[in-house]
Amino acid sequence: MGKDSKMIRLEDVHKSFGDLEVLKGINLHVKEGEKLVIIGPSGSGKSTLIRCMNYLEEPTSGKVYVHNHLMSRKRRAFINKIHSSMVFQQFNLYPHLTVLENLTLAPMKLKKISKAEAEQTAMTYLKRVGLEEKANVYPTTLSGGQQQRIAIARALTMQNRVIFFDEPTSALDPEMVQEVLDVMIELSHEKNFTMVVVTHEMGFAREVADRIVFVDGGRILEEGTPEHFFTNPENERTKAFLSKIIR
Amino acid sequence: MSELMGSLKMISNGSVLMYILKGVGFTIGIAFFAVVLGIIIGTVLALARNYCTKGWLNIFRYIATAYIEVFRNTPLMLWIFIGLVFFPSIEFSAEFTKFFELSRTEMAVLFKAIVALVLFTSSVIAEIVRGGLNSIPKGQFEAAYSQGFNFFQTLILIVLPQTFKNIVPTLLSQVITTIKDTSYIANIAIAELMGKTFQLIQIAPRYTGFTTQNVSDVFVLCGLACVIYFAINFTLSCVVRHMQKPKKRTAPAAAN
C-alpha cells in the first residue's frame, strides 16, 4: 500500500439511506497525528461521514482505508479493535457495568489483557479525566459531562492512535461543555494522536484543529487551516454558515 | 354440617396432605422447567426473529416468526390435546418414572403435556425477550462495534445482560402465568396440583366416611387448591411489585 503517513483515507465515498443520498463522493485524507475538525450545518452528512470511517455506517460505494487497511463489514471489528476508538454524542456507556468495568471490558475481552493490568490502565485514564473517585459507581448516577469524560477515558483505554469524536458536546448542558472540551484539548497536545472531531464548538476548532473541513449537502465544500477558515473563507456557503454560528 | 366435617377430616389426613403436597411439587417443578426451557428457546427465537435479516439467514427469521405467532395465538389447551395424540411417546426408564411415583404410561402422557407447555411458554417468552432487545438503544451496539466487538460478542457481553436485567419483572409475571397454566395438564394427566385435586374429589368417599361425594368435598378441596395457588403466586407478584418500585439511587447524581 505504500509508506505514506495517511491514517485514514476515504476514496469517493457515497452513502445513501434509501432514496436519500447523504454523502455524494467524499475524498478525504487524515494524516497520522493530525487533528481534523469537521464542521457543517445539521443534515449536511458530517456525522455520517465520521461514522463511515469506522464503518458504523457502511458506504454505499467507495473505499475507506484505516492505516492502509481496506475497511469492510467483515474486517470492521478487527480494524476498529487495533486502530480506532469513538466518543459519541450520547456517551453510550454500558449502563449494566460500573465505570471501571466500562473501561476494562474491551481491553480484557479483545486484547486479552489481565484484569489487574486493565484496571491499572483504566485508573490511569480515569485520573487523566479527573474522575478516579467514580471508578466503582454506575454511569447513570453521573452527570452528562462526567459520563462523557468517562467515555473519553474508555476510548483511550484501548490505546489506539485514532479517536473519532461525533459531536461530543452537543448533548450536554451548557455548563458541562467546557469540562469535556478541556479533556479534549489536553489530548490534542499529544503529537502522535490522531483526532477526528465533528463539532459545533468553533472556539475548540480554532484552538485545536490542524485542518478544518466544511461539509454541506454531502460534499466537502472547503478545507483549510483554522486561520484560513475564520479569516477569509472562500466558499459562499461556508461564509453563510460561519456568519450564522459565530456571533 | 357433618358433610363439611367429613371433608375437613379428609384434608387433615396425613396421606391426603402428602398427596396434595406432591402435586404442588409437580406444579412448581413443571412450571420451573417450562420457564427455564422457555427462556432458552425463547431467547434463540427472539434473536432469530430480530437479527436474522441478511440473505439466506432470513429463513430462520421466518421460522421463528411463524413459531411465535402460531403458538402465541392459539390456546394451550389445544396443544395439550394435539400433543397427546400426535407427539411421539417417549419410553422412560422404570427407575426414572419410579422417582416421580408415576407409571410409565402416565409419565409418557405427562411428558407430552409438558412439551406442549414448553412450546407455548417459549413463544410467549420470545416476545418478552424481543421487547427487551428492542428497548436497548442502538448506541449500545455502536459503542461496542467502535471498540472492536463483533456482533456475537456485543450480544453476549453488552446487549443480552441489559436485556435480561430489564425483563426480570416481566419474566416473573410469566412464571405466575405458567404456574396457573400447568393446571391445564389436569385434563390429561394426574400429577400436578389441579389433577390431584380432581382425583381427590373423585375418591373422597374413601376418606369422608360417606358413601357418595358431597358438595363440601369440592368446596374444601378446591378451596385448598385455591389457597395454595394464591399463596405461591401472590408471593411472586409481591416480589415483582417490589422489583418494579423505582429504586432509590445509592449515590445521588452529582452535578458539578
GROMACS .gro file of C-alpha atoms in nm, chain A residues 27-239:
model
  213
   27ASN     CA    1  -1.236   1.219  -0.081
   28LEU     CA    2  -1.050   1.285   0.239
   29HIS     CA    3  -0.712   1.204   0.389
   30VAL     CA    4  -0.626   1.229   0.755
   31LYS     CA    5  -0.259   1.224   0.834
   32GLU     CA    6  -0.109   1.049   1.131
   33GLY     CA    7  -0.117   1.279   1.433
   34GLU     CA    8  -0.345   1.525   1.261
   35LYS     CA    9  -0.627   1.697   1.445
   36LEU     CA   10  -0.906   1.724   1.192
   37VAL     CA   11  -1.229   1.906   1.269
   38ILE     CA   12  -1.536   1.853   1.055
   39ILE     CA   13  -1.798   2.126   1.062
   40GLY     CA   14  -2.119   2.182   0.875
   41PRO     CA   15  -2.487   2.257   0.922
   42SER     CA   16  -2.712   1.986   1.062
   43GLY     CA   17  -2.817   1.738   0.797
   44SER     CA   18  -2.502   1.807   0.598
   45GLY     CA   19  -2.376   1.450   0.635
   46LYS     CA   20  -2.086   1.524   0.869
   47SER     CA   21  -2.195   1.265   1.126
   48THR     CA   22  -2.246   1.005   0.855
   49LEU     CA   23  -1.901   1.092   0.724
   50ILE     CA   24  -1.725   1.025   1.054
   51ARG     CA   25  -1.932   0.711   1.108
   52CYS     CA   26  -1.817   0.579   0.771
   53MET     CA   27  -1.459   0.600   0.895
   54ASN     CA   28  -1.511   0.316   1.145
   55TYR     CA   29  -1.786   0.155   0.940
   56LEU     CA   30  -2.070   0.218   1.182
   57GLU     CA   31  -2.224   0.318   0.851
   58GLU     CA   32  -2.125   0.108   0.555
   59PRO     CA   33  -2.073   0.331   0.250
   60THR     CA   34  -2.294   0.254  -0.048
   61SER     CA   35  -1.984   0.284  -0.266
   62GLY     CA   36  -1.626   0.399  -0.233
   63LYS     CA   37  -1.335   0.286  -0.023
   64VAL     CA   38  -1.227   0.354   0.333
   65TYR     CA   39  -0.872   0.280   0.442
   66VAL     CA   40  -0.761   0.291   0.802
   67HIS     CA   41  -0.386   0.271   0.840
   68ASN     CA   42  -0.374   0.122   0.492
   69HIS     CA   43  -0.624  -0.150   0.577
   70LEU     CA   44  -0.919  -0.152   0.343
   71MET     CA   45  -1.233  -0.141   0.555
   72SER     CA   46  -1.510  -0.393   0.504
   73ARG     CA   47  -1.802  -0.517   0.704
   74LYS     CA   48  -1.613  -0.834   0.786
   75ARG     CA   49  -1.295  -0.658   0.892
   76ARG     CA   50  -1.465  -0.381   1.087
   77ALA     CA   51  -1.429  -0.547   1.427
   78PHE     CA   52  -1.063  -0.627   1.369
   79ILE     CA   53  -0.966  -0.285   1.235
   80ASN     CA   54  -1.157  -0.089   1.499
   81LYS     CA   55  -1.003  -0.307   1.768
   82ILE     CA   56  -0.646  -0.221   1.679
   83HIS     CA   57  -0.673   0.125   1.524
   84SER     CA   58  -0.956   0.344   1.643
   85SER     CA   59  -1.200   0.434   1.918
   86MET     CA   60  -1.503   0.658   1.919
   87VAL     CA   61  -1.673   0.903   2.151
   88PHE     CA   62  -2.044   0.954   2.087
   89GLN     CA   63  -2.289   1.237   2.127
   90GLN     CA   64  -2.500   1.025   2.364
   91PHE     CA   65  -2.197   0.884   2.555
   92ASN     CA   66  -2.320   0.525   2.507
   93LEU     CA   67  -2.160   0.394   2.824
   94TYR     CA   68  -2.268   0.043   2.920
   95PRO     CA   69  -2.528   0.100   3.195
   96HIS     CA   70  -2.506  -0.253   3.337
   97LEU     CA   71  -2.137  -0.214   3.418
   98THR     CA   72  -1.958   0.011   3.666
   99VAL     CA   73  -1.734   0.287   3.536
  100LEU     CA   74  -1.427   0.071   3.590
  101GLU     CA   75  -1.587  -0.227   3.416
  102ASN     CA   76  -1.683   0.001   3.126
  103LEU     CA   77  -1.317   0.081   3.084
  104THR     CA   78  -1.177  -0.270   3.128
  105LEU     CA   79  -1.428  -0.475   2.928
  106ALA     CA   80  -1.282  -0.426   2.581
  107PRO     CA   81  -0.913  -0.445   2.679
  108MET     CA   82  -0.977  -0.767   2.871
  109LYS     CA   83  -1.202  -0.936   2.616
  110LEU     CA   84  -1.042  -0.810   2.297
  111LYS     CA   85  -0.678  -0.757   2.382
  112LYS     CA   86  -0.659  -1.038   2.637
  113ILE     CA   87  -0.503  -0.813   2.896
  114SER     CA   88  -0.516  -0.938   3.255
  115LYS     CA   89  -0.775  -0.787   3.487
  116ALA     CA   90  -0.514  -0.630   3.714
  117GLU     CA   91  -0.333  -0.468   3.426
  118ALA     CA   92  -0.653  -0.349   3.260
  119GLU     CA   93  -0.770  -0.195   3.586
  120GLN     CA   94  -0.440  -0.023   3.637
  121THR     CA   95  -0.455   0.127   3.287
  122ALA     CA   96  -0.817   0.223   3.341
  123MET     CA   97  -0.734   0.406   3.664
  124THR     CA   98  -0.457   0.597   3.489
  125TYR     CA   99  -0.702   0.727   3.230
  126LEU     CA  100  -0.972   0.794   3.488
  127LYS     CA  101  -0.721   1.009   3.672
  128ARG     CA  102  -0.641   1.184   3.349
  129VAL     CA  103  -1.006   1.285   3.302
  130GLY     CA  104  -1.025   1.368   3.673
  131LEU     CA  105  -1.278   1.104   3.775
  132GLU     CA  106  -1.077   0.836   3.953
  133GLU     CA  107  -1.308   0.855   4.254
  134LYS     CA  108  -1.602   0.743   4.037
  135ALA     CA  109  -1.445   0.410   3.940
  136ASN     CA  110  -1.697   0.195   4.123
  137VAL     CA  111  -2.024   0.374   4.056
  138TYR     CA  112  -2.267   0.307   3.773
  139PRO     CA  113  -2.259   0.555   3.484
  140THR     CA  114  -2.626   0.653   3.516
  141THR     CA  115  -2.554   0.813   3.854
  142LEU     CA  116  -2.318   1.062   3.688
  143SER     CA  117  -2.382   1.393   3.518
  144GLY     CA  118  -2.364   1.422   3.139
  145GLY     CA  119  -2.025   1.591   3.148
  146GLN     CA  120  -1.887   1.323   3.376
  147GLN     CA  121  -2.029   1.047   3.158
  148GLN     CA  122  -1.869   1.197   2.850
  149ARG     CA  123  -1.532   1.223   3.024
  150ILE     CA  124  -1.567   0.856   3.122
  151ALA     CA  125  -1.650   0.778   2.758
  152ILE     CA  126  -1.331   0.953   2.652
  153ALA     CA  127  -1.135   0.754   2.909
  154ARG     CA  128  -1.296   0.438   2.776
  155ALA     CA  129  -1.188   0.528   2.425
  156LEU     CA  130  -0.834   0.583   2.549
  157THR     CA  131  -0.804   0.251   2.732
  158MET     CA  132  -0.785   0.064   2.404
  159GLN     CA  133  -0.465   0.262   2.342
  160ASN     CA  134  -0.546   0.310   1.977
  161ARG     CA  135  -0.398   0.603   1.793
  162VAL     CA  136  -0.713   0.734   1.630
  163ILE     CA  137  -1.010   0.870   1.818
  164PHE     CA  138  -1.329   0.981   1.649
  165PHE     CA  139  -1.547   1.234   1.829
  166ASP     CA  140  -1.902   1.253   1.697
  167GLU     CA  141  -2.046   1.578   1.837
  168PRO     CA  142  -1.915   1.504   2.187
  169THR     CA  143  -2.062   1.814   2.350
  170SER     CA  144  -2.393   1.851   2.167
  171ALA     CA  145  -2.598   1.656   2.421
  172LEU     CA  146  -2.450   1.832   2.723
  173ASP     CA  147  -2.592   2.108   2.938
  174PRO     CA  148  -2.403   2.429   2.862
  175GLU     CA  149  -2.221   2.437   3.194
  176MET     CA  150  -2.074   2.092   3.130
  177VAL     CA  151  -1.938   2.158   2.784
  178GLN     CA  152  -1.612   2.313   2.898
  179GLU     CA  153  -1.503   2.025   3.123
  180VAL     CA  154  -1.529   1.789   2.824
  181LEU     CA  155  -1.356   2.031   2.587
  182ASP     CA  156  -1.075   2.073   2.839
  183VAL     CA  157  -1.009   1.699   2.834
  184MET     CA  158  -1.011   1.700   2.455
  185ILE     CA  159  -0.779   1.997   2.433
  186GLU     CA  160  -0.540   1.826   2.672
  187LEU     CA  161  -0.548   1.516   2.450
  188SER     CA  162  -0.476   1.720   2.140
  189HIS     CA  163  -0.132   1.807   2.276
  190GLU     CA  164  -0.019   1.452   2.208
  191LYS     CA  165   0.168   1.462   1.880
  192ASN     CA  166   0.113   1.105   1.760
  193PHE     CA  167  -0.252   1.102   1.845
  194THR     CA  168  -0.494   1.136   1.552
  195MET     CA  169  -0.821   1.307   1.629
  196VAL     CA  170  -1.120   1.349   1.400
  197VAL     CA  171  -1.386   1.567   1.559
  198VAL     CA  172  -1.732   1.658   1.440
  199THR     CA  173  -1.836   1.960   1.641
  200HIS     CA  174  -2.017   2.291   1.655
  201GLU     CA  175  -1.767   2.433   1.903
  202MET     CA  176  -1.587   2.690   1.689
  203GLY     CA  177  -1.361   2.803   1.971
  204PHE     CA  178  -1.240   2.448   2.013
  205ALA     CA  179  -1.194   2.406   1.638
  206ARG     CA  180  -0.989   2.720   1.621
  207GLU     CA  181  -0.767   2.621   1.911
  208VAL     CA  182  -0.711   2.256   1.832
  209ALA     CA  183  -0.755   2.189   1.463
  210ASP     CA  184  -0.466   2.144   1.224
  211ARG     CA  185  -0.722   2.144   0.948
  212ILE     CA  186  -1.090   2.213   0.921
  213VAL     CA  187  -1.324   2.055   0.672
  214PHE     CA  188  -1.657   2.215   0.589
  215VAL     CA  189  -1.924   1.972   0.475
  216ASP     CA  190  -2.260   2.059   0.329
  217GLY     CA  191  -2.504   1.869   0.113
  218GLY     CA  192  -2.292   1.556   0.134
  219ARG     CA  193  -1.984   1.717  -0.019
  220ILE     CA  194  -1.668   1.871   0.117
  221LEU     CA  195  -1.702   2.233   0.014
  222GLU     CA  196  -1.392   2.378   0.168
  223GLU     CA  197  -1.094   2.273   0.372
  224GLY     CA  198  -0.802   2.454   0.523
  225THR     CA  199  -0.630   2.575   0.836
  226PRO     CA  200  -0.837   2.737   1.110
  227GLU     CA  201  -0.678   3.066   1.020
  228HIS     CA  202  -0.794   3.039   0.661
  229PHE     CA  203  -1.137   2.937   0.772
  230PHE     CA  204  -1.208   3.202   1.025
  231THR     CA  205  -1.041   3.494   0.845
  232ASN     CA  206  -1.113   3.450   0.475
  233PRO     CA  207  -1.331   3.155   0.379
  234GLU     CA  208  -1.380   3.133   0.003
  235ASN     CA  209  -1.698   2.935  -0.043
  236GLU     CA  210  -2.024   3.128  -0.014
  237ARG     CA  211  -2.193   2.852   0.186
  238THR     CA  212  -1.903   2.844   0.430
  239LYS     CA  213  -1.929   3.217   0.476
   0.00000   0.00000   0.00000
